[in-house]
mmCIF file of C-alpha atoms in Angstrom:
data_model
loop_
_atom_site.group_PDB
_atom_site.id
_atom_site.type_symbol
_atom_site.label_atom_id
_atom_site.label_comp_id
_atom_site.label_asym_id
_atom_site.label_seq_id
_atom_site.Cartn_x
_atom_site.Cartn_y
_atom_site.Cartn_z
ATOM 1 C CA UNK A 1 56.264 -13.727 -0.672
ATOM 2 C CA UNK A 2 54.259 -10.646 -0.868
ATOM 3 C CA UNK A 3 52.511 -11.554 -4.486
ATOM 4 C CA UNK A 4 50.450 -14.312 -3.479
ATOM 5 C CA UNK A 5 48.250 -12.686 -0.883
ATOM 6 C CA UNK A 6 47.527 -10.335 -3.701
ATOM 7 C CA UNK A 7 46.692 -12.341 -5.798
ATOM 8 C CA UNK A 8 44.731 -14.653 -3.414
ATOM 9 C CA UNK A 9 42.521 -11.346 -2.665
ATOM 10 C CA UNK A 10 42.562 -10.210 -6.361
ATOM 11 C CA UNK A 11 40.742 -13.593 -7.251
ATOM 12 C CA UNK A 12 38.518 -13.540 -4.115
ATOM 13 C CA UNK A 13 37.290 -9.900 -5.009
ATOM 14 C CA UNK A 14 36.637 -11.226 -8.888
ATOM 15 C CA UNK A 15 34.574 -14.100 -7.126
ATOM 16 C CA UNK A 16 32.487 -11.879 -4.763
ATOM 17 C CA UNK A 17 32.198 -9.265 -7.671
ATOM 18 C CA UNK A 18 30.902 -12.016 -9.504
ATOM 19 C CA UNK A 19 28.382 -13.274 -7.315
ATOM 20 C CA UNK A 20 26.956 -9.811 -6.840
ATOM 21 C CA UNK A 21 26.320 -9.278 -10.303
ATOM 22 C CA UNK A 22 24.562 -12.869 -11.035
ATOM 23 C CA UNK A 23 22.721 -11.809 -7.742
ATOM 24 C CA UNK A 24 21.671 -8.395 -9.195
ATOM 25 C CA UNK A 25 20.627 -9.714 -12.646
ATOM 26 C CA UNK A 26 18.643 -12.552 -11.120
ATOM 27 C CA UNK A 27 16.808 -9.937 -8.808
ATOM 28 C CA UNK A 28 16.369 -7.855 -12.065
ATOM 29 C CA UNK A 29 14.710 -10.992 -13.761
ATOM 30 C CA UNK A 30 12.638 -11.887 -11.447
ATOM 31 C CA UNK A 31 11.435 -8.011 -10.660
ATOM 32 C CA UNK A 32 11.031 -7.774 -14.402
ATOM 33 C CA UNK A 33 9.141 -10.677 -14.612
ATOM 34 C CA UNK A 34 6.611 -10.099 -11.730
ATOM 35 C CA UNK A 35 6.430 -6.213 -13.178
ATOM 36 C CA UNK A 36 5.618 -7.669 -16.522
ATOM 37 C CA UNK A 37 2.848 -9.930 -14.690
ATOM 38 C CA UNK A 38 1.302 -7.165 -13.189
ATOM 39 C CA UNK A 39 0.987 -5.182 -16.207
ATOM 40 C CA UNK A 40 0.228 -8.175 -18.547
ATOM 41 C CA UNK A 41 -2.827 -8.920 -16.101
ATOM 42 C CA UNK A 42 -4.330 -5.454 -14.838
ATOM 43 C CA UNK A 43 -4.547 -4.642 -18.603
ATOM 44 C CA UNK A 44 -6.487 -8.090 -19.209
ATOM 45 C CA UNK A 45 -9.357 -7.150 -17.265
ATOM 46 C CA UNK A 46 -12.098 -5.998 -19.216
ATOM 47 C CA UNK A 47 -13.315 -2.272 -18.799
ATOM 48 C CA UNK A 48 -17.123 -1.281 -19.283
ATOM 49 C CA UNK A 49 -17.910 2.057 -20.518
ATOM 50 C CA UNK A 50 -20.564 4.057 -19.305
ATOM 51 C CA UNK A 51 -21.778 2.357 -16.454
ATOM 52 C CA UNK A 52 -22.196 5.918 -13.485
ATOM 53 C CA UNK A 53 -25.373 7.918 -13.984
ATOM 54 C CA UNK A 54 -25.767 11.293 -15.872
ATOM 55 C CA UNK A 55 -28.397 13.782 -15.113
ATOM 56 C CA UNK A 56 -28.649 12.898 -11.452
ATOM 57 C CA UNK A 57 -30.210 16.063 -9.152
ATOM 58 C CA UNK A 58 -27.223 17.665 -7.268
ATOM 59 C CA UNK A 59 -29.322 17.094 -4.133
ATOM 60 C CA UNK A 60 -29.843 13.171 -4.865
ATOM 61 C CA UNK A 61 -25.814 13.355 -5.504
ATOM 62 C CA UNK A 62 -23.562 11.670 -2.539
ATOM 63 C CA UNK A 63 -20.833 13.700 -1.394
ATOM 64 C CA UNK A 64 -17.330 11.539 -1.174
ATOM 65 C CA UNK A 65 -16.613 9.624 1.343
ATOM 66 C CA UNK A 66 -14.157 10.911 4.151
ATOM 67 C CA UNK A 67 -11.450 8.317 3.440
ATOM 68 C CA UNK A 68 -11.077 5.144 1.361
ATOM 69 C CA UNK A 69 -12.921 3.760 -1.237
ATOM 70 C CA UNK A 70 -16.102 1.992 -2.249
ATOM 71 C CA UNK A 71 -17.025 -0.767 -4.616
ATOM 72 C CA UNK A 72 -20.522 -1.770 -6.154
ATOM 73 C CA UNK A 73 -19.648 -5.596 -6.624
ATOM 74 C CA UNK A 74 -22.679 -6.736 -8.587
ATOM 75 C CA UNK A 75 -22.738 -10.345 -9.620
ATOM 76 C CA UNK A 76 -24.521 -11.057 -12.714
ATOM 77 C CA UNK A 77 -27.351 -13.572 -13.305
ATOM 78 C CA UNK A 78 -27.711 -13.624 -16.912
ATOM 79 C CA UNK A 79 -30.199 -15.870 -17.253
ATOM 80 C CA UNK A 80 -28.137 -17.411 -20.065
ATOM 81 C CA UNK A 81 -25.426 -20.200 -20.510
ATOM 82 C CA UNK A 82 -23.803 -17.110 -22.286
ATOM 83 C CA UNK A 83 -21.413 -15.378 -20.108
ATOM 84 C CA UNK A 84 -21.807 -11.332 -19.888
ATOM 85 C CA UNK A 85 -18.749 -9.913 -18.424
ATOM 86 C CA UNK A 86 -15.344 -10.577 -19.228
ATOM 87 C CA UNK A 87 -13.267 -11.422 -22.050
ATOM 88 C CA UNK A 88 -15.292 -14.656 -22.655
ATOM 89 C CA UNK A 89 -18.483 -12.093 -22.581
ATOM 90 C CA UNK A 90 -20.874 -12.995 -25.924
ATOM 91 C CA UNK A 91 -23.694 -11.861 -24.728
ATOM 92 C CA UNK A 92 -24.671 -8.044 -23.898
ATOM 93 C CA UNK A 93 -22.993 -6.559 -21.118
ATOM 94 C CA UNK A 94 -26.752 -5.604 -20.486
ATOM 95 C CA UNK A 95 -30.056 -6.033 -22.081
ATOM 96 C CA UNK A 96 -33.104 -4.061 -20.799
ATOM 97 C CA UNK A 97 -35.089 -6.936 -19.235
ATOM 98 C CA UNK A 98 -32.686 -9.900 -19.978
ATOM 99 C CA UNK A 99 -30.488 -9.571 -16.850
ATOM 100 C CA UNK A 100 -30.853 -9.851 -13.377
ATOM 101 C CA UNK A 101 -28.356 -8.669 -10.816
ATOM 102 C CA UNK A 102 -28.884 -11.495 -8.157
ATOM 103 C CA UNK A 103 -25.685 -10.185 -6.285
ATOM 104 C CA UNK A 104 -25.468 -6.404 -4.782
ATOM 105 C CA UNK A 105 -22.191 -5.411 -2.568
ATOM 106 C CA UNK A 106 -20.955 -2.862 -1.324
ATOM 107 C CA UNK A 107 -17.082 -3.251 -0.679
ATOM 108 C CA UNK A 108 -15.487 -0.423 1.595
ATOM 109 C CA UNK A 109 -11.216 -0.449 1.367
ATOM 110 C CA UNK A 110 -10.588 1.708 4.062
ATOM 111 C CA UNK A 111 -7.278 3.886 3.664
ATOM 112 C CA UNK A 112 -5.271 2.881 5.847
ATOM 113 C CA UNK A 113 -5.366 -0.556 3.897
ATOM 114 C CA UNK A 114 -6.221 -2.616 7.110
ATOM 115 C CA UNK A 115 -8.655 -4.569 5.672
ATOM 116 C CA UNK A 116 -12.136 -4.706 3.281
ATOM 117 C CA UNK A 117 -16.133 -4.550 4.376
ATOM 118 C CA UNK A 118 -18.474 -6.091 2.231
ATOM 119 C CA UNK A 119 -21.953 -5.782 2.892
ATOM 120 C CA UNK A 120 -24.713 -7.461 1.075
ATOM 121 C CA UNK A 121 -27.636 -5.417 0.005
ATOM 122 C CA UNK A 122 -30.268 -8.373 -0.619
ATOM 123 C CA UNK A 123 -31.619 -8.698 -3.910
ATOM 124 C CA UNK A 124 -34.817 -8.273 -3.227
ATOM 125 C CA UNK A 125 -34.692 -5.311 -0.564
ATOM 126 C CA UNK A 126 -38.098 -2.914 -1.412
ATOM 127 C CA UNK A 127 -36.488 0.488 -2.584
ATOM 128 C CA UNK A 128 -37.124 3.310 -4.414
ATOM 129 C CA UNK A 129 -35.951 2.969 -8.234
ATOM 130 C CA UNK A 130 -35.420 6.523 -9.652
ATOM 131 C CA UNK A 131 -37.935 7.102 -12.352
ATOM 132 C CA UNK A 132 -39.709 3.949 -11.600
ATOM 133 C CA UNK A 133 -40.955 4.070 -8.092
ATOM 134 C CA UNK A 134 -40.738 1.131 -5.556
ATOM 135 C CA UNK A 135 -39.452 -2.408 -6.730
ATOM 136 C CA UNK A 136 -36.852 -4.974 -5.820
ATOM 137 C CA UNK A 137 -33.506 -3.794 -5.899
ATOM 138 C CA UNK A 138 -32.490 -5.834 -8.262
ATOM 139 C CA UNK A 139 -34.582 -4.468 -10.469
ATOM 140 C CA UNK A 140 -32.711 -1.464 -11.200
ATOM 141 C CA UNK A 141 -30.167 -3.187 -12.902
ATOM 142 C CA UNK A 142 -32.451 -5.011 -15.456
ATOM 143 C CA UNK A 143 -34.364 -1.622 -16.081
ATOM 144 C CA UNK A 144 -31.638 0.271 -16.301
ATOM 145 C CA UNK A 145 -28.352 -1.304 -16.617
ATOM 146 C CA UNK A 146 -25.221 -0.372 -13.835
ATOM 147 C CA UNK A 147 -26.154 3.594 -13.786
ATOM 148 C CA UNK A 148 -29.585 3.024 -12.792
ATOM 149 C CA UNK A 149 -28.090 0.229 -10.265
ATOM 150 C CA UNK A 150 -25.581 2.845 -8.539
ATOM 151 C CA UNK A 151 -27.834 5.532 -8.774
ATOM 152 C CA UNK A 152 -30.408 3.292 -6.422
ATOM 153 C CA UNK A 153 -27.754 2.338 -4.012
ATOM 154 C CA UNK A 154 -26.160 5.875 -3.767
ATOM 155 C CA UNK A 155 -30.050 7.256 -3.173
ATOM 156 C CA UNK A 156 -30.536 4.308 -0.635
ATOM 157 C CA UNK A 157 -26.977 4.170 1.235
ATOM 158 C CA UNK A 158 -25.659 8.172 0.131
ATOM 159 C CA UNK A 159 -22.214 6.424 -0.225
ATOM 160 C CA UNK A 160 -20.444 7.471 -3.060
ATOM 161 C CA UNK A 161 -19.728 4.437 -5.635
ATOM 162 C CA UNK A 162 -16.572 4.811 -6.812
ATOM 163 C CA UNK A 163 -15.949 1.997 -8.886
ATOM 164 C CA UNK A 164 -18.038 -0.790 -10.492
ATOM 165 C CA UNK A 165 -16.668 -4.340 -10.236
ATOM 166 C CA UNK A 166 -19.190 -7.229 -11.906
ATOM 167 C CA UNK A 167 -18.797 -10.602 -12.066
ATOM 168 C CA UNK A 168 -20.550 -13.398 -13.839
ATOM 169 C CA UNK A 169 -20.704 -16.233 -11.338
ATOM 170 C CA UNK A 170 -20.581 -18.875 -14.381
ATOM 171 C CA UNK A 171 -16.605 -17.273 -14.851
ATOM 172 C CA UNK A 172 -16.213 -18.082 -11.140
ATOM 173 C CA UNK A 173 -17.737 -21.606 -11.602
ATOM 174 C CA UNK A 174 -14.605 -22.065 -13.829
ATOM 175 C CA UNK A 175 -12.100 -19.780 -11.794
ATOM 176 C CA UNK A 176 -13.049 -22.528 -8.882
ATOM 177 C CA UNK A 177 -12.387 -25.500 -10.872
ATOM 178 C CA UNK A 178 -8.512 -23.876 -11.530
ATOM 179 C CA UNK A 179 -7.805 -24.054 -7.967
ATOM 180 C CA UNK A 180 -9.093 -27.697 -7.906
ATOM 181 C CA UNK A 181 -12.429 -26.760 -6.198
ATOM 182 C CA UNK A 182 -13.241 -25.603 -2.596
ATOM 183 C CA UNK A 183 -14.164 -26.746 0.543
ATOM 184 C CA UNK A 184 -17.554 -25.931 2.379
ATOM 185 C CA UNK A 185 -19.170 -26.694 5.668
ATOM 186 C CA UNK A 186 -22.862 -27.246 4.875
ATOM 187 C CA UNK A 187 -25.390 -28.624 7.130
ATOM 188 C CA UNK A 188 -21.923 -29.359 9.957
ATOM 189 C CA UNK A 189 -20.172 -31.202 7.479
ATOM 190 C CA UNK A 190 -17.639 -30.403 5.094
ATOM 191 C CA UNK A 191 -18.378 -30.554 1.100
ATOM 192 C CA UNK A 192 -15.687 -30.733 -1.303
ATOM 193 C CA UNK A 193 -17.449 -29.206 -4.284
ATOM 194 C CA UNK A 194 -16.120 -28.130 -8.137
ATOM 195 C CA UNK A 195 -17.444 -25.293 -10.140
ATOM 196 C CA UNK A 196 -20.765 -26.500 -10.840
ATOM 197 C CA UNK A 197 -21.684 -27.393 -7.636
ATOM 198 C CA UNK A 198 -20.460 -24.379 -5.754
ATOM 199 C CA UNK A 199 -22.569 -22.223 -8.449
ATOM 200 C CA UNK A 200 -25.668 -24.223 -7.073
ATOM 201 C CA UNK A 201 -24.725 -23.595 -3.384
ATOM 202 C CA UNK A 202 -24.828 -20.313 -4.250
ATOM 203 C CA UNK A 203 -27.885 -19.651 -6.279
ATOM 204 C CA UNK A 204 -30.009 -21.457 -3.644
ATOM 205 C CA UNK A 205 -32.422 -19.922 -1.671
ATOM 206 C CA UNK A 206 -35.826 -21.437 -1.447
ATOM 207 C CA UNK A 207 -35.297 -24.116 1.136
ATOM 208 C CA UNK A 208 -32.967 -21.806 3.150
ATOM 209 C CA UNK A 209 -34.079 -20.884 7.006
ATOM 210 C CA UNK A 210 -33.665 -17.042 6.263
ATOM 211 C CA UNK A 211 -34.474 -17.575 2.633
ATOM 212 C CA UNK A 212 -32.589 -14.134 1.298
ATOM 213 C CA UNK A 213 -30.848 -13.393 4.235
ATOM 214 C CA UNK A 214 -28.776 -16.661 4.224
ATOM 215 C CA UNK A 215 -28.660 -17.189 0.636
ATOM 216 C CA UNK A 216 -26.614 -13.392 0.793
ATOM 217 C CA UNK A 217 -24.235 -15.209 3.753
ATOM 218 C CA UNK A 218 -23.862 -18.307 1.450
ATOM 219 C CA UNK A 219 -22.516 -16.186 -1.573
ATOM 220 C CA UNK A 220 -20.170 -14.316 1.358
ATOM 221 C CA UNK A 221 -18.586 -17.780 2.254
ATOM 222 C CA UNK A 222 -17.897 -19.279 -1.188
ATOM 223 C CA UNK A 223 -16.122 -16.116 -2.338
ATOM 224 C CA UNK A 224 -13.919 -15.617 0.848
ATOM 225 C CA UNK A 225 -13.306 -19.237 0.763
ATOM 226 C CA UNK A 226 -12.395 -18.795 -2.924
ATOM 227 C CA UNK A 227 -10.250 -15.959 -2.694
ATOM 228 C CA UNK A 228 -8.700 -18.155 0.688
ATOM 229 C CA UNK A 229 -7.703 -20.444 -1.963
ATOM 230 C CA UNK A 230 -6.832 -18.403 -4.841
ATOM 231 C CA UNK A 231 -4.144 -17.164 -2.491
ATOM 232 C CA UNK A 232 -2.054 -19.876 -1.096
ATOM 233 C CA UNK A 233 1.401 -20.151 -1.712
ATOM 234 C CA UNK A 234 0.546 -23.107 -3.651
ATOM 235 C CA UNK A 235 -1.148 -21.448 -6.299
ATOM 236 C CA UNK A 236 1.347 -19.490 -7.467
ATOM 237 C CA UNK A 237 4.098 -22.605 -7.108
ATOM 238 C CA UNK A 238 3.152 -24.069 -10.174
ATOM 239 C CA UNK A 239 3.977 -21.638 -12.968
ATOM 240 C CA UNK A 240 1.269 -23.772 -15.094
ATOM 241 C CA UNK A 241 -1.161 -23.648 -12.826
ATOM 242 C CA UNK A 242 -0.460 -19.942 -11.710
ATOM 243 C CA UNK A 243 -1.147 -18.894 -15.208
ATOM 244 C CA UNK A 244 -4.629 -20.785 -15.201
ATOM 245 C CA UNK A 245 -5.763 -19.263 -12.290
ATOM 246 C CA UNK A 246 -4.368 -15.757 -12.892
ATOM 247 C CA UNK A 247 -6.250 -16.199 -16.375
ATOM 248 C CA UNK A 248 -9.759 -16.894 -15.293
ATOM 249 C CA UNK A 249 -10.010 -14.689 -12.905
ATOM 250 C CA UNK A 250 -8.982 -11.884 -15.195
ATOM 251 C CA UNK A 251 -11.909 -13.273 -17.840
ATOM 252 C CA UNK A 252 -14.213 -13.409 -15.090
ATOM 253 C CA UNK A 253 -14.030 -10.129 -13.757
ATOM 254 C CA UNK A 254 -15.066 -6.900 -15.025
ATOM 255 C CA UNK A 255 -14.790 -3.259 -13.689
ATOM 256 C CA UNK A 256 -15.747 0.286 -14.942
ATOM 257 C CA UNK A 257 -13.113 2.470 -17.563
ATOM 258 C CA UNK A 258 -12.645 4.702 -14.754
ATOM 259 C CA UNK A 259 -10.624 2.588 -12.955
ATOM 260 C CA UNK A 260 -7.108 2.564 -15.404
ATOM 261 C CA UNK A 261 -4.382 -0.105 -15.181
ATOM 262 C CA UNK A 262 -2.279 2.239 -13.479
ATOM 263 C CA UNK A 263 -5.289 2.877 -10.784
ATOM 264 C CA UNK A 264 -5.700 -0.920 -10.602
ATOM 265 C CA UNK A 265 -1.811 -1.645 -9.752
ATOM 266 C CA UNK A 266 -1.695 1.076 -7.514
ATOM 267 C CA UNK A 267 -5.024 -0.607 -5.677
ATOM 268 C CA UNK A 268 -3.802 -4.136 -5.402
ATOM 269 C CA UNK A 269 0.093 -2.591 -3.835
ATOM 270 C CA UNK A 270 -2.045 -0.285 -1.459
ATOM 271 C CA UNK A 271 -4.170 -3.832 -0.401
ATOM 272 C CA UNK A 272 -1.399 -6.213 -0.447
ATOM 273 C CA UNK A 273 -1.491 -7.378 3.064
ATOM 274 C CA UNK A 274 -5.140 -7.731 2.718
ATOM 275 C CA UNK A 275 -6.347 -11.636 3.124
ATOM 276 C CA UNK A 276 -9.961 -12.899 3.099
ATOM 277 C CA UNK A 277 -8.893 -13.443 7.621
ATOM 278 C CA UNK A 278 -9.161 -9.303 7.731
ATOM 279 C CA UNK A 279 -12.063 -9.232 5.570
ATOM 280 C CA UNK A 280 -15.362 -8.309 7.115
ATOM 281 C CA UNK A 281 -18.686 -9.774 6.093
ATOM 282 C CA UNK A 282 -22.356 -8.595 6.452
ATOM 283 C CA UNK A 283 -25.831 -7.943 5.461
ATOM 284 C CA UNK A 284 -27.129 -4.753 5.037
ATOM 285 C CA UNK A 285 -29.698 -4.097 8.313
ATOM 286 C CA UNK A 286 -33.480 -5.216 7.972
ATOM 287 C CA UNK A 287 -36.729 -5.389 9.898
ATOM 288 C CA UNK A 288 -37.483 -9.020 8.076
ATOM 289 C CA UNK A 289 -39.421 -9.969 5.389
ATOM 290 C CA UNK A 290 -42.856 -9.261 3.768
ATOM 291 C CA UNK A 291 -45.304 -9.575 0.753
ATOM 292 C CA UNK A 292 -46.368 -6.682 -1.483
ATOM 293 C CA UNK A 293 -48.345 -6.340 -4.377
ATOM 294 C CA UNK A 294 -48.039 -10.945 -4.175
ATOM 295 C CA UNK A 295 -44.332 -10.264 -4.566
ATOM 296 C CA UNK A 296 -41.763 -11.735 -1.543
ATOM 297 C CA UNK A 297 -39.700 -8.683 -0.173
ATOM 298 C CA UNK A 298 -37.199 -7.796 1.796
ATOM 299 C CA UNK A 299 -37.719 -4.914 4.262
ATOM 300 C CA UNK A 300 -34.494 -2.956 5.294
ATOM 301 C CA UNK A 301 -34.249 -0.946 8.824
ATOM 302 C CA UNK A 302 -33.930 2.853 7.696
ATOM 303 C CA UNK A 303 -32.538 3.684 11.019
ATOM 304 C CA UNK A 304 -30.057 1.014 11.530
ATOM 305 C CA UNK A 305 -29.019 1.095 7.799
ATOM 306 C CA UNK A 306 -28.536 4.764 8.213
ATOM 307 C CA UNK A 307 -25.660 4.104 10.943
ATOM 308 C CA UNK A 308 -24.005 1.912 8.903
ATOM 309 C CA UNK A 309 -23.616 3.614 5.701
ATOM 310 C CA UNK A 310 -22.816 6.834 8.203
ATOM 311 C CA UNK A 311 -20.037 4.489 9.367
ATOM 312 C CA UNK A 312 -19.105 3.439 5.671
ATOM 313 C CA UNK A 313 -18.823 7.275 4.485
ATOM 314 C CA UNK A 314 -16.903 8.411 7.712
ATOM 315 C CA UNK A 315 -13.979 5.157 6.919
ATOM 316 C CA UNK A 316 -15.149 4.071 10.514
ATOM 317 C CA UNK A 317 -16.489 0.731 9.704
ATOM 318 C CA UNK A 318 -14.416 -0.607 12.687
ATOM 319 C CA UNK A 319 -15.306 1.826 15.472
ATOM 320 C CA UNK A 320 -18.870 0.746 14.232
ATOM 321 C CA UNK A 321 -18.810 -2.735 14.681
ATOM 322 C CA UNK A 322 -17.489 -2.031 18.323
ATOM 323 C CA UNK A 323 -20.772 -0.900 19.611
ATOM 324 C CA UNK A 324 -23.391 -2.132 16.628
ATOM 325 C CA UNK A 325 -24.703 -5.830 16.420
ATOM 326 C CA UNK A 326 -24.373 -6.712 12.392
ATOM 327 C CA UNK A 327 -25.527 -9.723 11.072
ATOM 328 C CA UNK A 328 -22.346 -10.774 10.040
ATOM 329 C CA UNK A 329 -20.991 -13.626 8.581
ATOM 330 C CA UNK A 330 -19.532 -16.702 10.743
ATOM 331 C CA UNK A 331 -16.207 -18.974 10.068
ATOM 332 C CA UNK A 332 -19.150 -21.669 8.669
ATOM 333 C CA UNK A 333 -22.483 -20.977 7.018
ATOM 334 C CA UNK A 334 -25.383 -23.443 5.661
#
């Protein structure tokens, strides 16, 4: 009478035992799977050599920031069907005269990983260029490549550049046909628009109201409402289409040889719960507009930018924004 219930609970323990071990190895597949993601994609994004400046005077030298990091996010107009960055780069990563960088941000993680702030320095803010006196910011990056570039922005802003991230916005054009295009509000109406068209919405500027100024706002909207869609669940339900995505925007992105795959897994853990909702975006501060030497400017505010970047060095980007107007970018955006 007594054998039974042993045996009854003998075979109930080899069931449960069993379960927990198909349970364990299918947790260890899929962690090993993910973990091999990770790696197989941090190590696909291309790394550019060289790209902070030597020889700078130790008084022209930012000190680091007091917490968190900073970004130069420069997007790339090469002037050339040819894309420059990324694994699909066959043209020169840069050319002295042959590329323009018509996109200049400055993206601050703070560390305690609430959020990002990106603020758009407009292409063609009036600025000193080191060695070549005052031009358009952008500029500096067809004179001189991406040291010359930070070098001007560190000089302008004294916030330590940490890393260099550029992008080619023709590798976006494709990255937004993977996710089946985006969505827009232009002119109170929404736009469904592919690659193509979203790289025209972008590039626009001449029959804008605030010409620059907007033009900065309407390359803030497409990539938040990119990355929106990049990260939906239902990406990444689609193995196929998961891969795609995951793909292009590896090819499309490039950042600096300082910033190791290990660095670059450790940065997108530390960011996880980051989503374009908690990101913050801006344009640097300026007085308005101008002509010099026949040449259409932009003219930044010295004293206002000076808060900012104060703000940006100190990881107090938030307490800032509590008591500064910033011309900041709304849920919509012509």
């Amino acid at each position: 009478m007594q054998e039974r219930p042993r045996r009854r609970t003998s075979r109930a323990r080899r069931v449960l035992l069993g379960a927990l071990v198909l349970l364990t190895v299918g947790l260890l597949m899929v962690g090993g799977v993910a973990w091999w993601a990770i790696e197989h994609y941090t190590g696909a994004v291309d790394r550019i050599s060289g790209v902070f400046p030597t020889k700078v005077p130790a008084g022209a030298q930012p000190a680091p920031s007091d917490g968190g990091q900073t970004f130069l996010l420069v997007g790339v107009d090469s002037r050339s069907e040819l894309p420059t960055t990324g694994r699909d780069a066959k043209a020169p990563e840069w050319k002295y005269g042959a590329q323009r960088s018509d996109t200049m941000m400055l993206v601050h993680l703070p560390a305690d990983h609430s959020g990002a702030y990106v603020v758009s320095l407009p292409r063609d803010a009036w600025v000193d260029i080191p060695g070549h006196g005052k031009a358009k910011l952008n500029a500096a990056f067809s004179w001189g490549g991406p040291p010359l570039l930070i070098d001007t922005v560190q000089r302008l802003t004294k916030v330590r550049v940490d890393h260099l991230a550029v992008i080619d916005w023709d590798g976006f054009k494709k990255l937004t046909d993977s996710v089946g295009g985006v969505d827009l509000v232009v002119d109170g109406a929404s736009r469904h628009m592919n690659g193509t068209q979203a790289l025209t919405y972008v590039r626009e500027r001449h029959h804008l109201a605030r010409g620059d100024f907007d033009r900065t706002h309407r390359q803030q909207y497409f990539l938040r409402t990119l990355l929106a869609k990049v990260m939906r669940p239902s990406t990444f339900s689609n193995p196929v289409k998961a891969t795609r995505v995951l793909d292009d925007l590896t090819a499309a992105v490039s950042v600096d040889d300082r910033l190791d795959d290990g660095d670059l897994r450790a940065l997108l853990w530390d960011n996880k719960k980051v989503r374009p909702g908690n990101m913050v975006f801006m344009n640097a501060p300026a007085k308005g507009t101008g002509t010099i030497s026949g040449q259409s400017v932009v003219l930044l505010d010295s004293d206002a930018g000076a808060q900012l970047w104060r703000a940006m060095r100190e990881d107090a980007l938030d307490i800032y924004l509590q008591s500064h107007e910033a011309d900041l970018l709304g849920a919509t955006t012509s």
